[in-house]
C-alpha cells in the first residue's frame, strides 16, 4: 500500500480547533477568489462584447468606404475608356502605329493618361496593351525608387490578361503583379460604342493605402491590423509581416456563410489572442479583415483587477479574525466530548458516553450511543439477510425450469408417432425430450461445452422444422475447448434471440455462427448472426432492467436476462453477457466466464465426496 503524502499525516494530527480555522480560511479564500474571478471574468467579457459590437460597427463603415473607393476607381477607368483620344490611339483609328511613330504616340498617350492619374495621389500607374501588342503607360514617379520600362509593362499587362481569362471576367481587382504594396484594377479595354469588342487590356495600379487608410481614424482599427481579400479570397492589401500573414492565412477557416455579412470571434495564435472581425462588402463581395490584439482591448481592466484584489485582501483579513473567534467558541464542548470518547479506544462497543447537556454536543453523544447499539445489531442481522436474499434469488432463477411432467407426456407422444409411422414428428419429439431430459436428470448446474452444443443441436433441429432453410448454424469451436465447463442452458436463449429478433425480422438468408476462444483465464463463447442488428445504444442497454420485458421466451422459458443473472450469481459481477451490434449488419452476443474444464469440477466433486 502506498504511503500517505506527508501533508495528510500532518493535517490528521491537527487539533480540531485548527481544522475548523483552516476550513473557515479555505472557505473564505475560495469565496473571495471566486467572487473576484467572476467579477474579473464578467468585466472582461463585458468589455470584449462591447468592443466586439463596436468593432463590427466600425468595420462595417470601413467596408462601405472601401467599396466606395473601389467604385471611384472603377468610375475613373470608365472615364479613361470613354476618352475618344485615348480610344482612337488604342484602336489605331486614322494613322496606324509603326515603329517609327510609336514614340510620338506613346508620348501623346502618356500625356492623356496623366490627366486621369494626376488627379488621384494614390494612383501609381495606368498601363494599356492594345490588341496589336502596342504598350502605353503613365506612372506617378513621386516617391518611387524606379520607373517602369517597356518590359515591366509588357509582363504586367500580359499577366493581367491571363488573370481575366483564368477567372472568366472582363473586369477584376487583383493583387499586385509586381509584388508591391498596391492593388490592380484589371479590365478589358472595350469600345464604349461596341462593348462586345475588346481593344486590349488596361491596368490601373492603386497604392494599397488608398483602401487601408480609411480606418486610420479609429482607436481600434489601424492600417497594420487590416487586410482586404477580393472575391477570389486573394489578398489585395494588408499583411507584410509574419504575424499578420499568419493571422490572414488562418482566417481562411472563418469564411462567411452566404447569409452572413459579418462576424467577430476571438482567435488564438502564436502571436497572442486577437479579436478577429470581418465584413463582406455588399457589391464586390470583398472580405475586409481586422485583427485587434486582445491585450489592447483589455488594457482598461487592469485598474478594475487591482481594485478587486485589494477589496478581496481586506475581506480576507477581516474574515480571518472572525474565524479565529468562531473556532475557539465552537470547539470548547467538543474537547470535552473528545476526552470522554478516549475510553472507547479499546474497541469495546458496549461502552457508552454520558450525555453532555441538551445542545448539539449532547445530542451527538446520545446518537453515538445509539449508533454503537445499532452496529452490534446490524453485524448480526445484515450479513444473514444478504446471504438469505442471494439464496432466494438463486432459487427463483433455477426454479424457472421444471419440465418433468412435459418429459413424461412427450414420451407418450413419441410412442404414438412411432405407432403411426410419423418419423419427422418422432424425431422432433425426441429432440424435445433430449432437451428436457438434460434438465430433469442432470446432476449439478454445470456441464461441458460439448454437451451444451449437443443440447443446442436438438433445439436447432426443432426450429428448422418451422423455418426450413431460412437460417444455417455454423460452429467454430476448437476441439480443445469442448471440455470447457459452462452453466446449463446459456447458448439456447442466445440462438433463440438471434432467430426471433435477427433472422426472422430480416426475412432473408440467415447465418448463425457459434464460436469459442480462451483468453488468459477466461472463456468467451460468441453467438453471432447476420440479422437486422440494432443501434449501438440499444445493444448497450439490452440487459438493462427496463428492457427485460422485451425478451422473447424460448423453449425453456429462460431469456437472456436469466442467462446473464445466473452467470453473475455463479461467478460474480465481473462476468456475464454483452452485446455488439450494427444496424443491418447483425448482432454478436458474447458470454464471458472463467475458464476451467468440466473434468476439473468432477475431480473436485469426487475429492469432496471422499472426504
JSON list of C-alpha atoms in Angstrom, two decimals, residues 313 348 483:
[
{"chain": "A", "resi": 313, "resn": "UNK", "atom": "CA", "xyz": [-7.47, 41.09, 0.62]},
{"chain": "A", "resi": 348, "resn": "UNK", "atom": "CA", "xyz": [-15.39, -2.37, 23.19]},
{"chain": "A", "resi": 483, "resn": "UNK", "atom": "CA", "xyz": [-14.21, -29.81, -22.40]}
]
